[in-house]
Amino acid sequence: MSEPITVVVTGAAGQIAYSLLYQLAAGMVFGPNQPINLHLLDIPVMMKVLDGVVMELEDLALPLLKAIVPTADPAVAFKDVAAAFLVGSMPRREGMERKDLLAANVEIFKVQGEALNKYARKDVKVLVVGNPANTNALICSHYAPSIPKQNFTAMTRLDQNRAQAAVASRLNVQVDKVKNVIIWGNHSSTQYPDTAHATVTLEGSTKSVPTEINNEDWLNNIFVEIIQKRGAAVIAARKMSSAMSAAKAAGDHMRDWWVGTKPGEWISMGVLSDGSYGIPKDIVFSFPVTVENGQYKIVQVNFSS
Ligand code: NAD
Ligand code: LMR
């Protein structure tokens, strides 16, 4: 068994964290042989609620969970962390765009960037979930100049999972048969879910998703809009933003970053642009990536094929 790593979850008393913490404690993200210490950050007024979350974590009786530190102090929360899930921030309500959250959430990511800079490991892997996720990741990295900018990522995995599920449902296949759907851009209604290079395994052989679906209107219009507006559709139905699926996506993103992607498989992550595909450098943009030895690489898709 390895030495424990320290993992911080911010917004630990909130909805997403409630579904995420079990995955972390059960070894579903960092692996079944990796013990963890969990640092749980929330704001002072939520400390009583957080006590309840701590009780539940203890009652899970999971052997990989070595220590639990609930706190409202970023200096304590970010101390020596190897992985950070930055969830804590205000969610949008019906009728809002994610960018409307900037005013409320920008200060949070400035303070947490400064705390990461001072207290976290220099190789910390940071996943920003709080919206608007791409912008918040950029802000956070700006205030953490001692940590490589490549270590700050934004979550578009929920969009990827939604897109994969929608394609699988259209083709009436199991979701894991669909691969390499790409999410380009921002985690916002301007994102572009792209199936041009996606594949589906049918009766043991790999086929092209556009060929199998064979309906350009569905692929280029209906599907794109479903994925772009899925978050809003969940809010309209639940009166709260997605949480269970967001937590699953956060676990998927960090697991693939930590453990690596499978051969031939791409995942989408909001990462610092290196200028690929003509996207301006140094903004956080969702690209297809592969991961090896804890390092991601932007996939250079050949559009002429
Ligand atoms: P929530 O309101 O249930 O929980 C947020 C928690 O953050 C609360 O407990 C709150 O007290 C805490 N918090 C607020 N300020 C904080 C601070 N400065 N430090 C630490 N904690 C703080 O919200 P939620 O449903 O868990 O959603 C959290 C965020 O995730 C929202 O911004 C939401 O829009 C976003 N989100 C992103 C995606 C994505 O795909 N990127 C998906 C779903 C939700
Ligand atoms: C989502 O996509 O479900 C989240 O970003 C929450 C939201 O505001 O839509």
mmCIF file of C-alpha atoms and ligand atoms in Angstrom:
data_model
loop_
_atom_site.group_PDB
_atom_site.id
_atom_site.type_symbol
_atom_site.label_atom_id
_atom_site.label_comp_id
_atom_site.label_asym_id
_atom_site.label_seq_id
_atom_site.Cartn_x
_atom_site.Cartn_y
_atom_site.Cartn_z
ATOM 1 C CA MET A 1 0.000 0.000 0.000
ATOM 2 C CA SER A 2 1.352 3.492 -0.909
ATOM 3 C CA GLU A 3 1.706 6.464 1.435
ATOM 4 C CA PRO A 4 -1.543 8.481 1.711
ATOM 5 C CA ILE A 5 -2.007 11.484 -0.571
ATOM 6 C CA THR A 6 -3.917 14.557 0.515
ATOM 7 C CA VAL A 7 -6.911 15.587 -1.565
ATOM 8 C CA VAL A 8 -8.975 18.746 -1.061
ATOM 9 C CA VAL A 9 -12.621 19.167 -2.008
ATOM 10 C CA THR A 10 -14.004 22.696 -1.779
ATOM 11 C CA GLY A 11 -17.727 23.277 -1.378
ATOM 12 C CA ALA A 12 -17.566 20.101 0.686
ATOM 13 C CA ALA A 13 -20.956 20.678 2.306
ATOM 14 C CA GLY A 14 -22.670 21.164 -1.060
ATOM 15 C CA GLN A 15 -24.556 18.973 -3.486
ATOM 16 C CA ILE A 16 -21.781 17.851 -5.830
ATOM 17 C CA ALA A 17 -19.379 17.092 -3.003
ATOM 18 C CA TYR A 18 -21.995 14.869 -1.377
ATOM 19 C CA SER A 19 -21.812 12.515 -4.368
ATOM 20 C CA LEU A 20 -18.098 13.006 -5.040
ATOM 21 C CA LEU A 21 -16.707 12.220 -1.595
ATOM 22 C CA TYR A 22 -17.816 8.586 -1.633
ATOM 23 C CA GLN A 23 -16.016 7.977 -4.944
ATOM 24 C CA LEU A 24 -12.799 9.420 -3.488
ATOM 25 C CA ALA A 25 -12.991 7.534 -0.218
ATOM 26 C CA ALA A 26 -13.837 4.248 -1.954
ATOM 27 C CA GLY A 27 -10.761 4.330 -4.227
ATOM 28 C CA MET A 28 -12.741 4.863 -7.424
ATOM 29 C CA VAL A 29 -10.592 7.818 -8.505
ATOM 30 C CA PHE A 30 -7.048 7.362 -7.190
ATOM 31 C CA GLY A 31 -7.174 3.572 -7.273
ATOM 32 C CA PRO A 32 -7.784 0.735 -4.826
ATOM 33 C CA ASN A 33 -4.235 0.840 -3.413
ATOM 34 C CA GLN A 34 -4.012 4.584 -2.778
ATOM 35 C CA PRO A 35 -4.950 5.700 0.748
ATOM 36 C CA ILE A 36 -6.105 9.315 1.055
ATOM 37 C CA ASN A 37 -6.447 12.117 3.562
ATOM 38 C CA LEU A 38 -9.489 14.243 2.728
ATOM 39 C CA HIS A 39 -9.433 17.992 3.364
ATOM 40 C CA LEU A 40 -12.941 19.447 3.259
ATOM 41 C CA LEU A 41 -13.264 23.199 2.733
ATOM 42 C CA ASP A 42 -16.450 25.194 3.055
ATOM 43 C CA ILE A 43 -17.458 28.591 4.440
ATOM 44 C CA PRO A 44 -17.858 29.201 8.202
ATOM 45 C CA VAL A 45 -21.665 29.159 8.146
ATOM 46 C CA MET A 46 -21.611 25.627 6.676
ATOM 47 C CA MET A 47 -19.369 24.068 9.359
ATOM 48 C CA LYS A 48 -22.286 22.399 11.178
ATOM 49 C CA VAL A 49 -23.497 20.815 7.933
ATOM 50 C CA LEU A 50 -19.922 19.747 7.221
ATOM 51 C CA ASP A 51 -19.843 17.983 10.617
ATOM 52 C CA GLY A 52 -22.673 15.801 9.333
ATOM 53 C CA VAL A 53 -20.755 15.015 6.144
ATOM 54 C CA VAL A 54 -17.738 14.031 8.254
ATOM 55 C CA MET A 55 -19.914 11.713 10.367
ATOM 56 C CA GLU A 56 -21.184 10.042 7.210
ATOM 57 C CA LEU A 57 -17.671 9.661 5.807
ATOM 58 C CA GLU A 58 -16.588 8.000 9.068
ATOM 59 C CA ASP A 59 -19.614 5.725 8.935
ATOM 60 C CA LEU A 60 -18.690 4.518 5.453
ATOM 61 C CA ALA A 61 -15.987 2.469 7.221
ATOM 62 C CA LEU A 62 -13.701 2.546 4.199
ATOM 63 C CA PRO A 63 -10.106 1.420 4.757
ATOM 64 C CA LEU A 64 -8.477 3.810 2.233
ATOM 65 C CA LEU A 65 -9.756 6.897 4.056
ATOM 66 C CA LYS A 66 -7.011 7.713 6.564
ATOM 67 C CA ALA A 67 -7.875 11.209 7.821
ATOM 68 C CA ILE A 68 -10.660 13.764 7.398
ATOM 69 C CA VAL A 69 -10.018 17.465 8.013
ATOM 70 C CA PRO A 70 -13.079 19.743 7.837
ATOM 71 C CA THR A 71 -12.166 23.431 7.771
ATOM 72 C CA ALA A 72 -13.133 26.944 6.702
ATOM 73 C CA ASP A 73 -9.485 27.991 6.462
ATOM 74 C CA PRO A 74 -7.881 27.757 2.995
ATOM 75 C CA ALA A 75 -4.414 27.585 4.609
ATOM 76 C CA VAL A 76 -5.402 24.320 6.302
ATOM 77 C CA ALA A 77 -7.430 23.000 3.368
ATOM 78 C CA PHE A 78 -4.731 23.380 0.723
ATOM 79 C CA LYS A 79 -1.766 22.226 2.832
ATOM 80 C CA ASP A 80 0.278 19.629 0.917
ATOM 81 C CA VAL A 81 -2.547 18.675 -1.428
ATOM 82 C CA ALA A 82 -1.726 16.459 -4.424
ATOM 83 C CA ALA A 83 -5.154 16.861 -6.016
ATOM 84 C CA ALA A 84 -7.745 19.622 -5.701
ATOM 85 C CA PHE A 85 -11.409 19.527 -6.647
ATOM 86 C CA LEU A 86 -12.545 23.153 -6.730
ATOM 87 C CA VAL A 87 -16.288 22.746 -6.508
ATOM 88 C CA GLY A 88 -17.268 25.391 -3.932
ATOM 89 C CA SER A 89 -19.039 28.319 -5.594
ATOM 90 C CA MET A 90 -22.515 29.536 -6.389
ATOM 91 C CA PRO A 91 -24.571 27.461 -8.866
ATOM 92 C CA ARG A 92 -26.815 29.190 -11.432
ATOM 93 C CA ARG A 93 -30.577 29.229 -11.213
ATOM 94 C CA GLU A 94 -33.178 28.969 -13.962
ATOM 95 C CA GLY A 95 -32.809 31.677 -16.626
ATOM 96 C CA MET A 96 -29.157 32.439 -15.847
ATOM 97 C CA GLU A 97 -26.129 31.717 -18.052
ATOM 98 C CA ARG A 98 -23.024 30.318 -16.338
ATOM 99 C CA LYS A 99 -21.127 33.523 -17.093
ATOM 100 C CA ASP A 100 -23.638 35.389 -14.860
ATOM 101 C CA LEU A 101 -21.871 33.694 -11.921
ATOM 102 C CA LEU A 102 -18.571 35.437 -12.581
ATOM 103 C CA ALA A 103 -19.210 38.349 -10.227
ATOM 104 C CA ALA A 104 -20.115 36.004 -7.352
ATOM 105 C CA ASN A 105 -17.431 33.391 -7.948
ATOM 106 C CA VAL A 106 -14.335 35.220 -9.202
ATOM 107 C CA GLU A 107 -13.105 36.196 -5.727
ATOM 108 C CA ILE A 108 -13.323 32.573 -4.550
ATOM 109 C CA PHE A 109 -10.922 31.413 -7.273
ATOM 110 C CA LYS A 110 -8.515 34.275 -6.595
ATOM 111 C CA VAL A 111 -8.321 33.366 -2.885
ATOM 112 C CA GLN A 112 -8.002 29.653 -3.629
ATOM 113 C CA GLY A 113 -5.333 30.261 -6.290
ATOM 114 C CA GLU A 114 -3.318 32.187 -3.690
ATOM 115 C CA ALA A 115 -3.771 29.393 -1.157
ATOM 116 C CA LEU A 116 -2.729 26.716 -3.666
ATOM 117 C CA ASN A 117 0.319 28.810 -4.493
ATOM 118 C CA LYS A 118 1.357 28.990 -0.861
ATOM 119 C CA TYR A 119 0.375 25.642 0.593
ATOM 120 C CA ALA A 120 -0.166 22.954 -2.073
ATOM 121 C CA ARG A 121 2.369 20.598 -3.614
ATOM 122 C CA LYS A 122 3.910 22.140 -6.734
ATOM 123 C CA ASP A 123 2.734 19.161 -8.793
ATOM 124 C CA VAL A 124 -0.868 19.449 -7.563
ATOM 125 C CA LYS A 125 -3.504 18.511 -10.140
ATOM 126 C CA VAL A 126 -6.337 21.049 -9.999
ATOM 127 C CA LEU A 127 -9.808 20.395 -11.399
ATOM 128 C CA VAL A 128 -12.145 23.389 -11.459
ATOM 129 C CA VAL A 129 -15.808 22.401 -11.409
ATOM 130 C CA GLY A 130 -17.343 25.673 -10.126
ATOM 131 C CA ASN A 131 -18.833 27.789 -12.916
ATOM 132 C CA PRO A 132 -17.894 29.423 -15.167
ATOM 133 C CA ALA A 133 -15.308 26.639 -14.972
ATOM 134 C CA ASN A 134 -12.937 27.622 -17.811
ATOM 135 C CA THR A 135 -12.610 31.226 -16.633
ATOM 136 C CA ASN A 136 -12.295 30.223 -12.988
ATOM 137 C CA ALA A 137 -9.454 27.812 -13.856
ATOM 138 C CA LEU A 138 -7.596 30.614 -15.605
ATOM 139 C CA ILE A 139 -8.130 33.008 -12.695
ATOM 140 C CA CYS A 140 -6.988 30.388 -10.209
ATOM 141 C CA SER A 141 -3.787 29.647 -12.120
ATOM 142 C CA HIS A 142 -3.071 33.382 -12.448
ATOM 143 C CA TYR A 143 -2.963 33.655 -8.649
ATOM 144 C CA ALA A 144 -0.782 30.542 -8.308
ATOM 145 C CA PRO A 145 2.327 31.449 -10.320
ATOM 146 C CA SER A 146 4.537 28.861 -8.567
ATOM 147 C CA ILE A 147 2.436 25.983 -9.970
ATOM 148 C CA PRO A 148 2.660 25.100 -13.695
ATOM 149 C CA LYS A 149 -0.312 26.503 -15.627
ATOM 150 C CA GLN A 150 -0.840 23.059 -17.196
ATOM 151 C CA ASN A 151 -1.852 21.792 -13.745
ATOM 152 C CA PHE A 152 -5.093 23.819 -13.836
ATOM 153 C CA THR A 153 -7.945 22.208 -15.733
ATOM 154 C CA ALA A 154 -11.666 22.858 -16.128
ATOM 155 C CA MET A 155 -14.378 20.245 -16.280
ATOM 156 C CA THR A 156 -16.050 19.481 -19.615
ATOM 157 C CA ARG A 157 -16.236 15.753 -18.842
ATOM 158 C CA LEU A 158 -19.898 16.088 -17.913
ATOM 159 C CA ASP A 159 -20.568 17.378 -21.430
ATOM 160 C CA GLN A 160 -18.547 14.480 -22.847
ATOM 161 C CA ASN A 161 -20.479 11.948 -20.765
ATOM 162 C CA ARG A 162 -23.780 13.547 -21.818
ATOM 163 C CA ALA A 163 -22.750 13.449 -25.472
ATOM 164 C CA GLN A 164 -21.630 9.809 -25.264
ATOM 165 C CA ALA A 165 -24.893 8.842 -23.570
ATOM 166 C CA ALA A 166 -27.008 10.683 -26.175
ATOM 167 C CA VAL A 167 -25.191 8.983 -29.072
ATOM 168 C CA ALA A 168 -25.441 5.567 -27.384
ATOM 169 C CA SER A 169 -29.158 6.046 -26.844
ATOM 170 C CA ARG A 170 -29.669 7.101 -30.481
ATOM 171 C CA LEU A 171 -27.822 3.972 -31.678
ATOM 172 C CA ASN A 172 -29.420 1.804 -29.014
ATOM 173 C CA VAL A 173 -26.044 0.521 -27.753
ATOM 174 C CA GLN A 174 -24.399 0.398 -24.350
ATOM 175 C CA VAL A 175 -22.738 3.740 -23.519
ATOM 176 C CA ASP A 176 -19.221 2.283 -23.259
ATOM 177 C CA LYS A 177 -19.396 1.209 -26.903
ATOM 178 C CA VAL A 178 -19.184 4.894 -27.942
ATOM 179 C CA LYS A 179 -15.751 6.564 -27.938
ATOM 180 C CA ASN A 180 -13.978 9.775 -28.878
ATOM 181 C CA VAL A 181 -16.835 12.271 -28.876
ATOM 182 C CA ILE A 182 -15.060 15.620 -28.445
ATOM 183 C CA ILE A 183 -16.162 18.696 -26.516
ATOM 184 C CA TRP A 184 -14.577 21.841 -27.920
ATOM 185 C CA GLY A 185 -14.536 25.203 -26.171
ATOM 186 C CA ASN A 186 -16.105 26.390 -22.963
ATOM 187 C CA HIS A 187 -18.330 24.587 -20.497
ATOM 188 C CA SER A 188 -21.163 26.886 -21.625
ATOM 189 C CA SER A 189 -23.932 27.051 -24.189
ATOM 190 C CA THR A 190 -21.275 27.967 -26.806
ATOM 191 C CA GLN A 191 -19.458 24.610 -26.488
ATOM 192 C CA TYR A 192 -19.342 22.377 -29.553
ATOM 193 C CA PRO A 193 -19.949 18.656 -29.013
ATOM 194 C CA ASP A 194 -18.397 16.961 -32.034
ATOM 195 C CA THR A 195 -19.020 13.409 -33.247
ATOM 196 C CA ALA A 196 -17.020 13.683 -36.492
ATOM 197 C CA HIS A 197 -14.325 11.291 -35.223
ATOM 198 C CA ALA A 198 -16.434 9.347 -32.737
ATOM 199 C CA THR A 199 -16.642 5.578 -33.068
ATOM 200 C CA VAL A 200 -19.054 2.900 -31.956
ATOM 201 C CA THR A 201 -18.321 -0.789 -31.475
ATOM 202 C CA LEU A 202 -21.018 -2.861 -33.168
ATOM 203 C CA GLU A 203 -20.859 -6.661 -33.177
ATOM 204 C CA GLY A 204 -17.155 -6.521 -32.331
ATOM 205 C CA SER A 205 -16.061 -4.076 -35.052
ATOM 206 C CA THR A 206 -15.400 -0.334 -34.864
ATOM 207 C CA LYS A 207 -17.629 1.924 -36.970
ATOM 208 C CA SER A 208 -17.917 5.646 -37.513
ATOM 209 C CA VAL A 209 -20.682 7.325 -35.481
ATOM 210 C CA PRO A 210 -21.707 9.787 -38.258
ATOM 211 C CA THR A 211 -21.989 6.898 -40.721
ATOM 212 C CA GLU A 212 -24.043 4.768 -38.335
ATOM 213 C CA ILE A 213 -26.351 7.604 -37.307
ATOM 214 C CA ASN A 214 -26.641 8.730 -40.915
ATOM 215 C CA ASN A 215 -28.660 11.838 -40.096
ATOM 216 C CA GLU A 216 -26.815 15.148 -40.469
ATOM 217 C CA ASP A 217 -29.681 17.226 -39.131
ATOM 218 C CA TRP A 218 -29.758 15.226 -35.894
ATOM 219 C CA LEU A 219 -25.959 15.276 -35.494
ATOM 220 C CA ASN A 220 -25.313 18.892 -36.452
ATOM 221 C CA ASN A 221 -28.370 20.541 -34.920
ATOM 222 C CA ILE A 222 -30.547 18.519 -32.551
ATOM 223 C CA PHE A 223 -27.729 16.653 -30.772
ATOM 224 C CA VAL A 224 -25.553 19.780 -30.488
ATOM 225 C CA GLU A 225 -28.380 21.752 -28.901
ATOM 226 C CA ILE A 226 -29.330 18.945 -26.504
ATOM 227 C CA ILE A 227 -25.774 18.871 -25.112
ATOM 228 C CA GLN A 228 -25.350 22.659 -25.054
ATOM 229 C CA LYS A 229 -28.599 23.046 -23.089
ATOM 230 C CA ARG A 230 -28.522 19.903 -20.945
ATOM 231 C CA GLY A 231 -27.403 21.715 -17.785
ATOM 232 C CA ALA A 232 -30.293 24.184 -18.142
ATOM 233 C CA ALA A 233 -32.744 21.314 -18.753
ATOM 234 C CA VAL A 234 -31.647 19.636 -15.502
ATOM 235 C CA ILE A 235 -32.073 22.922 -13.612
ATOM 236 C CA ALA A 236 -35.540 23.458 -15.092
ATOM 237 C CA ALA A 237 -36.580 19.979 -13.920
ATOM 238 C CA ARG A 238 -34.785 19.718 -10.562
ATOM 239 C CA LYS A 239 -34.767 23.386 -9.622
ATOM 240 C CA MET A 240 -31.160 22.699 -8.722
ATOM 241 C CA SER A 241 -28.167 22.158 -10.937
ATOM 242 C CA SER A 242 -26.795 18.738 -11.826
ATOM 243 C CA ALA A 243 -24.941 17.126 -8.943
ATOM 244 C CA MET A 244 -24.789 13.316 -9.158
ATOM 245 C CA SER A 245 -23.698 13.414 -12.812
ATOM 246 C CA ALA A 246 -21.319 16.327 -12.155
ATOM 247 C CA ALA A 247 -19.662 14.405 -9.324
ATOM 248 C CA LYS A 248 -19.290 11.305 -11.517
ATOM 249 C CA ALA A 249 -17.730 13.433 -14.258
ATOM 250 C CA ALA A 250 -15.322 15.050 -11.775
ATOM 251 C CA GLY A 251 -14.225 11.582 -10.653
ATOM 252 C CA ASP A 252 -13.822 10.448 -14.274
ATOM 253 C CA HIS A 253 -11.740 13.542 -15.160
ATOM 254 C CA MET A 254 -9.360 13.198 -12.225
ATOM 255 C CA ARG A 255 -9.081 9.392 -12.519
ATOM 256 C CA ASP A 256 -8.084 9.570 -16.185
ATOM 257 C CA TRP A 257 -5.628 12.394 -15.448
ATOM 258 C CA TRP A 258 -4.150 10.458 -12.528
ATOM 259 C CA VAL A 259 -4.153 6.931 -13.952
ATOM 260 C CA GLY A 260 -4.016 7.604 -17.735
ATOM 261 C CA THR A 261 -6.339 7.107 -20.697
ATOM 262 C CA LYS A 262 -6.919 3.769 -22.387
ATOM 263 C CA PRO A 263 -5.127 3.117 -25.705
ATOM 264 C CA GLY A 264 -6.972 4.738 -28.620
ATOM 265 C CA GLU A 265 -9.287 6.675 -26.314
ATOM 266 C CA TRP A 266 -9.560 10.483 -26.051
ATOM 267 C CA ILE A 267 -11.167 12.447 -23.277
ATOM 268 C CA SER A 268 -12.134 16.124 -23.221
ATOM 269 C CA MET A 269 -10.633 18.488 -20.670
ATOM 270 C CA GLY A 270 -10.546 22.274 -20.386
ATOM 271 C CA VAL A 271 -6.787 22.951 -20.531
ATOM 272 C CA LEU A 272 -4.472 25.837 -21.261
ATOM 273 C CA SER A 273 -4.411 26.344 -25.034
ATOM 274 C CA ASP A 274 -1.005 25.876 -26.669
ATOM 275 C CA GLY A 275 -2.331 27.397 -29.908
ATOM 276 C CA SER A 276 -3.518 24.060 -31.341
ATOM 277 C CA TYR A 277 -6.310 24.382 -33.939
ATOM 278 C CA GLY A 278 -5.720 28.149 -34.082
ATOM 279 C CA ILE A 279 -7.200 28.659 -30.608
ATOM 280 C CA PRO A 280 -5.513 31.655 -28.948
ATOM 281 C CA LYS A 281 -2.728 30.619 -26.581
ATOM 282 C CA ASP A 282 -3.128 30.847 -22.813
ATOM 283 C CA ILE A 283 -6.900 30.605 -22.537
ATOM 284 C CA VAL A 284 -8.544 27.575 -20.949
ATOM 285 C CA PHE A 285 -10.336 25.689 -23.730
ATOM 286 C CA SER A 286 -11.697 22.164 -23.970
ATOM 287 C CA PHE A 287 -9.717 19.912 -26.323
ATOM 288 C CA PRO A 288 -9.480 16.154 -26.848
ATOM 289 C CA VAL A 289 -6.510 14.856 -24.853
ATOM 290 C CA THR A 290 -4.756 11.616 -24.032
ATOM 291 C CA VAL A 291 -2.938 11.082 -20.734
ATOM 292 C CA GLU A 292 0.246 9.160 -19.995
ATOM 293 C CA ASN A 293 2.324 9.229 -16.789
ATOM 294 C CA GLY A 294 0.089 11.923 -15.322
ATOM 295 C CA GLN A 295 0.672 14.319 -18.250
ATOM 296 C CA TYR A 296 -2.003 15.162 -20.781
ATOM 297 C CA LYS A 297 -1.350 15.847 -24.439
ATOM 298 C CA ILE A 298 -3.727 17.621 -26.827
ATOM 299 C CA VAL A 299 -4.754 15.240 -29.632
ATOM 300 C CA GLN A 300 -4.053 16.604 -33.112
ATOM 301 C CA VAL A 301 -7.125 15.422 -34.970
ATOM 302 C CA ASN A 302 -6.780 15.130 -38.729
ATOM 303 C CA PHE A 303 -9.829 16.908 -40.157
ATOM 304 C CA SER A 304 -9.060 15.993 -43.736
ATOM 305 C CA SER A 305 -9.644 12.272 -43.157
HETATM 306 P P1 NAD B 1 -24.020 23.917 -3.844
HETATM 307 O O1 NAD B 1 -24.599 25.273 -3.651
HETATM 308 O O2 NAD B 1 -24.827 22.720 -3.484
HETATM 309 O O3 NAD B 1 -22.655 23.800 -3.056
HETATM 310 C C1 NAD B 1 -21.673 24.766 -3.157
HETATM 311 C C2 NAD B 1 -20.928 24.765 -1.840
HETATM 312 O O4 NAD B 1 -19.830 25.659 -1.987
HETATM 313 C C3 NAD B 1 -21.766 25.265 -0.654
HETATM 314 O O5 NAD B 1 -21.662 24.348 0.420
HETATM 315 C C4 NAD B 1 -21.117 26.606 -0.334
HETATM 316 O O6 NAD B 1 -21.204 26.948 1.047
HETATM 317 C C5 NAD B 1 -19.686 26.336 -0.767
HETATM 318 N N1 NAD B 1 -18.865 27.537 -0.933
HETATM 319 C C6 NAD B 1 -19.241 28.775 -1.317
HETATM 320 N N2 NAD B 1 -18.191 29.618 -1.274
HETATM 321 C C7 NAD B 1 -17.125 28.883 -0.891
HETATM 322 C C8 NAD B 1 -15.767 29.177 -0.649
HETATM 323 N N3 NAD B 1 -15.293 30.413 -0.799
HETATM 324 N N4 NAD B 1 -14.950 28.191 -0.250
HETATM 325 C C9 NAD B 1 -15.414 26.928 -0.079
HETATM 326 N N5 NAD B 1 -16.707 26.593 -0.264
HETATM 327 C C10 NAD B 1 -17.551 27.558 -0.670
HETATM 328 O O7 NAD B 1 -23.539 23.866 -5.382
HETATM 329 P P2 NAD B 1 -23.183 22.589 -6.243
HETATM 330 O O8 NAD B 1 -24.435 22.072 -6.867
HETATM 331 O O9 NAD B 1 -22.317 21.693 -5.460
HETATM 332 O O10 NAD B 1 -22.373 23.300 -7.431
HETATM 333 C C11 NAD B 1 -21.109 23.877 -7.207
HETATM 334 C C12 NAD B 1 -20.587 24.546 -8.477
HETATM 335 O O11 NAD B 1 -20.373 23.580 -9.504
HETATM 336 C C13 NAD B 1 -21.537 25.583 -9.086
HETATM 337 O O12 NAD B 1 -20.767 26.695 -9.537
HETATM 338 C C14 NAD B 1 -22.132 24.850 -10.283
HETATM 339 O O13 NAD B 1 -22.592 25.737 -11.282
HETATM 340 C C15 NAD B 1 -20.913 24.076 -10.738
HETATM 341 N N6 NAD B 1 -21.155 22.946 -11.640
HETATM 342 C C16 NAD B 1 -20.260 22.742 -12.657
HETATM 343 C C17 NAD B 1 -20.413 21.673 -13.515
HETATM 344 C C18 NAD B 1 -19.449 21.434 -14.647
HETATM 345 O O14 NAD B 1 -19.741 20.556 -15.494
HETATM 346 N N7 NAD B 1 -18.322 22.113 -14.768
HETATM 347 C C19 NAD B 1 -21.480 20.793 -13.332
HETATM 348 C C20 NAD B 1 -22.375 21.015 -12.294
HETATM 349 C C21 NAD B 1 -22.209 22.108 -11.445
HETATM 350 C C1 LMR B 2 -24.203 21.648 -15.796
HETATM 351 O O1 LMR B 2 -23.781 21.653 -16.948
HETATM 352 O O2 LMR B 2 -25.084 20.852 -15.402
HETATM 353 C C2 LMR B 2 -23.603 22.593 -14.788
HETATM 354 O O3 LMR B 2 -22.690 23.468 -15.401
HETATM 355 C C3 LMR B 2 -24.639 23.340 -14.024
HETATM 356 C C4 LMR B 2 -25.302 24.391 -14.885
HETATM 357 O O4 LMR B 2 -25.341 25.549 -14.457
HETATM 358 O O5 LMR B 2 -25.803 24.056 -15.956
#
